[in-house]
Each structure stands twice: as structure tokens, then as C-alpha cells.
Amino acid sequence: MKRFRLISQITFFVIFILIFFNAIIDLNDFSGGFSLKGGIKYIFIVDPLITINTFLASHRFELIYGFSIIFILLTLVLGRFFCGWVCPFGTIHHFFSFIASKLNFYKKDNKQTNFYRLKYYLLFFILFTAIFGINLSGYFDPLSIVVKGFGIFLLPILSLFYKLEFLPDSIKDFLFYNILGREDYYYGQAFAVGFFFLLLIVLNFYKSRFWCVYLCPLGGLYGLLSKYSLFKIRRDDSCLNCGICNKYCIAQAEPGSESFKSSECMLLFDCVDRCSVRALDYTFYNKSSKIDLTRRGMVSSSVSALVGMSLINVSLIKPEKNPSLLRPPGAENEKDFLALCIRCGGCMKVCPENFLQPAFLQAGIIGYWTPIGNPSFGYCVYNCNLCGQICPTGAIKNLAIEDKKRFVIGTAFIDKNRCLPYAYNVNCMVCEEHCPTSPKAIFFYEHTVLKNGKEYIVKNPMVNPELCIGCGICTYKCPVSDMPAIYVTSIKKGGLLT
Amino acid sequence: MINRRNFLKFGFATSVAMSIPSLAEGGIKSNLAIAESTDHRKAASTAIEMLGGIDKFIKKGDVVAIKPNMAWAREPQYAANTNPEVVAEVIKLCYKAGAKKVIVTDNPCDNARSVFNLSKIPLLAQKENADVFIPQRRHYENMDIGGKFLGQWPVLKIFKEVDKVINIPVAKNHSSSKVTIGMKNWMGAIGGNRGFLHQNLHQAIFELATFFKPNLTLIDCTRIMLQGGPSGGSLSYVRKLNRIIATTDVVAGDAVACEYLEINPYDVRYLTLAADNGLGRISKSNMNIQYEKI
């Protein structure tokens, strides 16, 4: 069984990798418009936590997420197979736990603790806050974490690798066309995302599959379901009570004792394979095990959800008061956006000019790691709607390209103290030349200046707020590059330009 | 504007230029071939033929790099980029002349994928078996431009590495340099913070045109952009002229195309700068202009 499990883990991990890296713009095909080779939506359709939580928070449901019902039903029959056989993050943890055990990191006994309950409390906490419109699943859902970890942390590392001088051109081209899709990966929050991601992996060296056993709320959800699963590990009378199965049970399910916790069992089958007398069997076993969640824990998780929400809400800033809160094109209303966004970072991965970034506190605490545009890093490409195409939950709407071109994300302002024509009476026009709208949102008014006794014309740029969509290319290309003389803030007319 | 009057003026100037030998600058005149046809491929091939045929410029086994103006995310009809048909025709001719490989690229101003896609140049170029690639950082190398203003600057290596280079600009109005035609097209062959160059733009254009020495310049005047340049975006800026100018003197070519754009070439500082420094001829009397309409 263990061999089959390994095959399944590797297969699903490869599928994950393929889906993730296939969600990239095709840089060789110049025949079509901006389109992705594939999407990341299919990673999340096996994830009922994202589905339920996003529905609770936003009251919206996309039909494709109905697919997760299949995984719920399968769990009701088979048990918590997802964690042991499918989950790509689980496979990563499993791999590092394997390494840790080979390196003899686990010197202590595999002693039982009650910390496994944490994940259920975390699940309740997340679902409880979702009822109040706050979608925390993005921070704790394993699939969101792994997509974010790959996209916001691993890809920037690979882009550093790509920039190494001595790397052969063939490898550079492979990375550019198939993995990165663009040259620059600069994210202000890459450090924090990477730290979180690495921390969860490093915890495997303390306890194998630490995240899965103690923390994962999706595992908690599948655990609750597998309490009622039809198939379970069953111990028969030939058991010698040697306890070797308990020792090798990574999941702390205690298959060799009376109190076998099927909700913890990830169907890793280490116990079945290790049993010398074949006393353990995976079979139809209609006895529901109990998850001994304490009432105190339940109450405290609910109360902490309430307290946490209050904390978040007292520190809630008015998003419209933050000038740098440039949401991606297609994100219409801040409240809905926060409820729908699962912080997976897919939009930032595919943004062709590195415009979209994980937010720090621009959208308040609750908007941490949600996408915002930063024109110092890049700009929103006029003919591109890739962020809307990739967004798995519709937080960024998949706008038709003609609508995208009219979607206003902010408005440009000129800093006359720094703008060269204003400050130094020299012509520049870089912002006007790059302005993509038609007619251009940046225009000139000419005035005559006297210099060395000679008259000549200087063209001063001005912004027409009726036409500006806030794409930020003017900021990005401004030759006063350290602190651009034209900048975009989040104030806007709203909606589409007419 | 090509109204009748201008056309007659142009024809007169042409005939004068052809009949009276140049007094100033003495000696060899710059050859210009202008072909007009609603079939833009035909116009391109005819212009090259009038200048002596592609074999005069491309030898068997040559690796050729083509520099179109492929800078803006606009469809061909907006005349913000070189006409893709013209580029495709030149590629075809190069291969006919025995070129080993033809490479087409540019450092665009907008997002590269977006520009390469909408300009349609890569699509048609690939159909003619040309290599098209989006420049990455490693394709640039710091080179000494050797000018007063431009010293060391990152340059798209390919245009200095190949055997032959063909410059295929489009004639456009430009809100800063007045016009962008052949000389200014070389702004697309460099990297770095190009916006910085705008403050001494004419000097930069002159120095770049001196640095890059194309074997042939083909000015795409099939569609010209009379205002709103360089990026345009409205069909009302565009005039269909159906002409191609072929020359080896980029200054002369630019000067003639300037008149199509209703600009006096002597008002364009980088052109006078170039003419004064002997890069090419700005005066019609120093040009040997052939014109053919098919």
C-alpha cells in the first residue's frame, strides 16, 4: 500500500507542478492575444475549505468548485486520503520529514500530545470569521500557501538564479520561457512569504508533518468528515500489542490502541506495512471514532475568533484613504475583493510587468498579502488581463480586453516640483509618449520661455483625469526614476470609462 | 501632406535635383529609390530593386539582423510600428539572396509580448522563417557609443554581431524630436534608461545613428503618422501613402520622409546635426532620387 501511496503522492505533486508552471504566458506565440497556457483554478477545486469559506465570506459560488463535493464524498467513504495521497503541500512535508528522520532528528519518542486539536480550532476560527465576511482561508489553506510559496518566494529565487552570469543561454531561455515568463521578480513581501513557507517546512524537523498533524485547517475539515468514513484501519485479534504501529504513525492516530483516531489517520499505511503479524487492515469498518474536542477549546476558538475580528476591525483603515491601494483591474469593490481573495498570489505570478505585489498594510491588516499594484516596480499592461484570467475565485474579474482597457484603477498626478519641464524648463514628454489610452490621458500645454535671450517652447505635461486609467506606465518610465515626477494614487472615478 | 501642390513641388525638386549636378559638397550624390504601390510588399521589393537589387547588399551566407520600429502595443493600421508586410518582404528577399539567417528584434517601449503580438511583425516574420526573439538582459552589452553625450551604454548586441543590418523604420511624427524615422529608430536598439536621453535627444539620436551603420535603410511610408506620435492610437493621425524609400543614406531618407510628414527637415535639429557632421545629405540637390509608381 505504501508504494501505491508514494506513487499517488508523486503523481499528484507532478500534476500540481504542471498546473502551476503551465499558468504562464506564452512568449513564443505571437498569433493570439494575451492568454495563459493554463490556469491555477484546477489546483483549488479539490479544496472544500476554500470553497466553503469563500462562499461564507462572499456569498458567491462558482460552479467549478462544486467539484470539491467529489472529494467530500470520497472522504466520507475512504477517510482522510487527501492528506496522505493527494495534497502537494503534504507531499512536500512528507519529503522533508523523511529527510529529517534519515538524519535522525526525531530522537524523542513519538509521544502523543493533544496539540492535534489545534487544527480543528483553527478551522472553526476561520469558518467563524468567514461568516462575518473575512476570508482568512488564504493564510492557512495549504494549497494557497504552497501556490503562494512557489509564486512569491520560489520564482524570485529562480529569477536570481536566472540572472547568474555563467549560466548557459539554453538554461536561461528555458527559465525565461517556461518557468518565469518575465525577467524581473521583485516583491516587497517575498521575504515574509518565504519566511512563513520555510518555517512550516522547518517544523518538520521537530515533528514529522508538523503542519499536517497540528495545524492544517483543511486537514481538520477532512478529519471531521473522515470521522464518519466507511473505510478505516481496523485492528484484529491477532494483535500482539507491540506498539510498533503507533511508533511509526506519523499522524498520531494510534492505530494500535483502543482509542484509534480515524480523524487523524491520513492513510499513510506505515502501520499496516510495519505490522509483523498483519493485524492491521484497511477495510469497511462502520464505527465512528471520536474526536475529543473539548468544549473549552471550541468555546475559546469561537471567542478568539470574535476577539480577533474585533482586533482586526478596530484597526481597520478606510481603504479609500490609502493612496497606494491600487487594486488589480477587475477588482471592483474592496469589501467583496477581500472576501473573495484567497491570497494565492497567482495574479502576481502572471503579471507580465511585475506590477502586482503582495500588500503589506496598505489595505489594513486584513488585506495583508492581497494584490496591489506598485508602479515603482512595474505597470499595468494596457492589453493584458492575465490577472483576471488566473484569479481562481473571481476576486479579480475576468474582464474582456476591451473592458479591461477602460477599467480605472487609479489616477495620475504630476509633481511639478520634480517634473523636468516644470522644474527645469526642459522638454521631456516620456510620460505622454507612453500613455496607452486613446486619446491620451496625458497631454501638453506649450508655453514660451526665455533662455539666454532666446525664446523657445517648452511642453508641460498635464493629466486628463477623465481619460486616465491609472495604469502607472508614466510613473514607471518617468526619467526622474528615484521618486517619479508623475505618480498614481488610488482615487478614481470608479468603474469603466465611458 | 501630399496634396497636388506639394506633390508638384516634390516632383519639381526631384527633377531639379536629378538634372543639375550638386554644387555644394561636390561629388557623389546619395541615391534614393522611392516606390509607390498599394501592394506594400511590391513597393518594398521595387524600391530595393531600384537601388540596385538585394544582391548588392546581402551576400550568400550572410547573417542579417533587421531592425523594424516595433515599439508600441498598437495594431499595424495605427502606423505606430513598421508595416509587417514590408518586414516580411525584406526577409524573403534576404533569403532569396542567400542569407543564412535573418533575425528580427527590437527593444520596445511597451511590454514586449504585447508589442510583439499586436504589431504583427513577429507573426509575419516567423512565417518567412526569420528568428524573432524578445530581448532579455543578456542580449545587451555595454558598448562605447563614442559620442560626446553618449559614452558607455547598453546596446542590443545582435545589431553589432551580424554580417548585415537592415533598418526598416516607419515615418512618424514625434512630440519631442518632431519626427522619428530612420535615425531615431536606433533608439530601439539600445537598453538602459532611455527616458533619460530625452533631455538631449537630438544629440543622442545623431550619435546613435553614427554608431549603428546599417547596410540598407528602408523607410516605411506605406502608412505615416502625422500627429500624436510616436505612439499614436487614432486612425485620424494616419495617412496612407503607400510608399517605400530605400537608401543607404539615412539622413537623406529621413529628409525626404520629413516632407511627407509636413515638416521642414532643416527644422529637425538631429538632421541638421547629422548633415553638418557629414553623416548624410539633407539637401535635395545632393540626392539622386528615383521614383516609380506601380
PDB file of N, CA and C in Angstrom, chain B residues 11-30 281 283-289:
ATOM      1  N   GLY B  11       7.953  66.849 -57.097  1.00  0.00           N
ATOM      2  CA  GLY B  11       8.362  66.380 -58.415  1.00  0.00           C
ATOM      3  C   GLY B  11       9.345  67.356 -59.036  1.00  0.00           C
ATOM      4  N   PHE B  12       9.056  68.642 -58.836  1.00  0.00           N
ATOM      5  CA  PHE B  12       9.941  69.667 -59.385  1.00  0.00           C
ATOM      6  C   PHE B  12      11.328  69.552 -58.747  1.00  0.00           C
ATOM      7  N   ALA B  13      11.291  69.480 -57.422  1.00  0.00           N
ATOM      8  CA  ALA B  13      12.562  69.379 -56.698  1.00  0.00           C
ATOM      9  C   ALA B  13      13.339  68.156 -57.155  1.00  0.00           C
ATOM     10  N   THR B  14      12.608  67.091 -57.332  1.00  0.00           N
ATOM     11  CA  THR B  14      13.247  65.848 -57.757  1.00  0.00           C
ATOM     12  C   THR B  14      13.908  66.033 -59.113  1.00  0.00           C
ATOM     13  N   SER B  15      13.148  66.632 -60.027  1.00  0.00           N
ATOM     14  CA  SER B  15      13.685  66.748 -61.367  1.00  0.00           C
ATOM     15  C   SER B  15      14.870  67.724 -61.389  1.00  0.00           C
ATOM     16  N   VAL B  16      14.737  68.774 -60.579  1.00  0.00           N
ATOM     17  CA  VAL B  16      15.850  69.713 -60.499  1.00  0.00           C
ATOM     18  C   VAL B  16      17.076  68.990 -59.951  1.00  0.00           C
ATOM     19  N   ALA B  17      16.819  68.251 -58.895  1.00  0.00           N
ATOM     20  CA  ALA B  17      17.920  67.541 -58.256  1.00  0.00           C
ATOM     21  C   ALA B  17      18.582  66.574 -59.229  1.00  0.00           C
ATOM     22  N   MET B  18      17.772  65.995 -60.079  1.00  0.00           N
ATOM     23  CA  MET B  18      18.328  64.999 -60.993  1.00  0.00           C
ATOM     24  C   MET B  18      19.070  65.653 -62.160  1.00  0.00           C
ATOM     25  N   SER B  19      18.618  66.869 -62.532  1.00  0.00           N
ATOM     26  CA  SER B  19      19.209  67.441 -63.740  1.00  0.00           C
ATOM     27  C   SER B  19      20.445  68.290 -63.446  1.00  0.00           C
ATOM     28  N   ILE B  20      20.399  68.976 -62.292  1.00  0.00           N
ATOM     29  CA  ILE B  20      21.528  69.859 -62.006  1.00  0.00           C
ATOM     30  C   ILE B  20      22.494  69.171 -61.057  1.00  0.00           C
ATOM     31  N   PRO B  21      23.711  69.030 -61.434  1.00  0.00           N
ATOM     32  CA  PRO B  21      24.671  68.406 -60.523  1.00  0.00           C
ATOM     33  C   PRO B  21      24.877  69.265 -59.285  1.00  0.00           C
ATOM     34  N   SER B  22      25.149  68.597 -58.233  1.00  0.00           N
ATOM     35  CA  SER B  22      25.295  69.305 -56.966  1.00  0.00           C
ATOM     36  C   SER B  22      26.490  70.234 -57.012  1.00  0.00           C
ATOM     37  N   LEU B  23      26.289  71.418 -56.499  1.00  0.00           N
ATOM     38  CA  LEU B  23      27.388  72.376 -56.476  1.00  0.00           C
ATOM     39  C   LEU B  23      28.135  72.254 -55.164  1.00  0.00           C
ATOM     40  N   ALA B  24      27.347  72.293 -54.077  1.00  0.00           N
ATOM     41  CA  ALA B  24      27.996  72.140 -52.779  1.00  0.00           C
ATOM     42  C   ALA B  24      28.378  70.688 -52.585  1.00  0.00           C
ATOM     43  N   GLU B  25      29.196  70.445 -51.636  1.00  0.00           N
ATOM     44  CA  GLU B  25      29.601  69.108 -51.200  1.00  0.00           C
ATOM     45  C   GLU B  25      30.241  68.287 -52.306  1.00  0.00           C
ATOM     46  N   GLY B  26      30.169  68.745 -53.502  1.00  0.00           N
ATOM     47  CA  GLY B  26      30.737  68.154 -54.716  1.00  0.00           C
ATOM     48  C   GLY B  26      30.829  66.643 -54.722  1.00  0.00           C
ATOM     49  N   GLY B  27      30.761  66.044 -55.838  1.00  0.00           N
ATOM     50  CA  GLY B  27      30.987  64.610 -55.929  1.00  0.00           C
ATOM     51  C   GLY B  27      29.717  63.786 -55.864  1.00  0.00           C
ATOM     52  N   ILE B  28      29.805  62.651 -55.155  1.00  0.00           N
ATOM     53  CA  ILE B  28      28.769  61.630 -55.244  1.00  0.00           C
ATOM     54  C   ILE B  28      27.507  62.074 -54.524  1.00  0.00           C
ATOM     55  N   LYS B  29      26.401  61.841 -55.181  1.00  0.00           N
ATOM     56  CA  LYS B  29      25.122  62.154 -54.556  1.00  0.00           C
ATOM     57  C   LYS B  29      24.550  60.899 -53.903  1.00  0.00           C
ATOM     58  N   SER B  30      23.724  61.129 -52.901  1.00  0.00           N
ATOM     59  CA  SER B  30      23.088  59.989 -52.235  1.00  0.00           C
ATOM     60  C   SER B  30      21.944  59.457 -53.082  1.00  0.00           C
ATOM     61  N   ARG B 281      23.217  63.430 -46.463  1.00  0.00           N
ATOM     62  CA  ARG B 281      22.827  64.655 -47.172  1.00  0.00           C
ATOM     63  C   ARG B 281      21.416  65.041 -46.786  1.00  0.00           C
ATOM     64  N   SER B 283      20.153  68.068 -48.165  1.00  0.00           N
ATOM     65  CA  SER B 283      19.667  68.894 -49.270  1.00  0.00           C
ATOM     66  C   SER B 283      19.269  68.025 -50.460  1.00  0.00           C
ATOM     67  N   LYS B 284      18.122  68.347 -51.024  1.00  0.00           N
ATOM     68  CA  LYS B 284      17.624  67.603 -52.184  1.00  0.00           C
ATOM     69  C   LYS B 284      18.627  67.636 -53.344  1.00  0.00           C
ATOM     70  N   SER B 285      19.342  68.765 -53.405  1.00  0.00           N
ATOM     71  CA  SER B 285      20.252  68.897 -54.542  1.00  0.00           C
ATOM     72  C   SER B 285      21.394  67.893 -54.458  1.00  0.00           C
ATOM     73  N   ASN B 286      21.568  67.308 -53.277  1.00  0.00           N
ATOM     74  CA  ASN B 286      22.627  66.315 -53.136  1.00  0.00           C
ATOM     75  C   ASN B 286      22.092  64.891 -53.180  1.00  0.00           C
ATOM     76  N   MET B 287      20.850  64.780 -53.644  1.00  0.00           N
ATOM     77  CA  MET B 287      20.268  63.437 -53.696  1.00  0.00           C
ATOM     78  C   MET B 287      19.960  63.080 -55.130  1.00  0.00           C
ATOM     79  N   ASN B 288      20.064  61.800 -55.346  1.00  0.00           N
ATOM     80  CA  ASN B 288      19.721  61.268 -56.646  1.00  0.00           C
ATOM     81  C   ASN B 288      18.454  60.433 -56.433  1.00  0.00           C
ATOM     82  N   ILE B 289      17.299  61.073 -56.675  1.00  0.00           N
ATOM     83  CA  ILE B 289      16.046  60.428 -56.302  1.00  0.00           C
ATOM     84  C   ILE B 289      15.364  59.785 -57.503  1.00  0.00           C
TER      85      ILE B 289
END
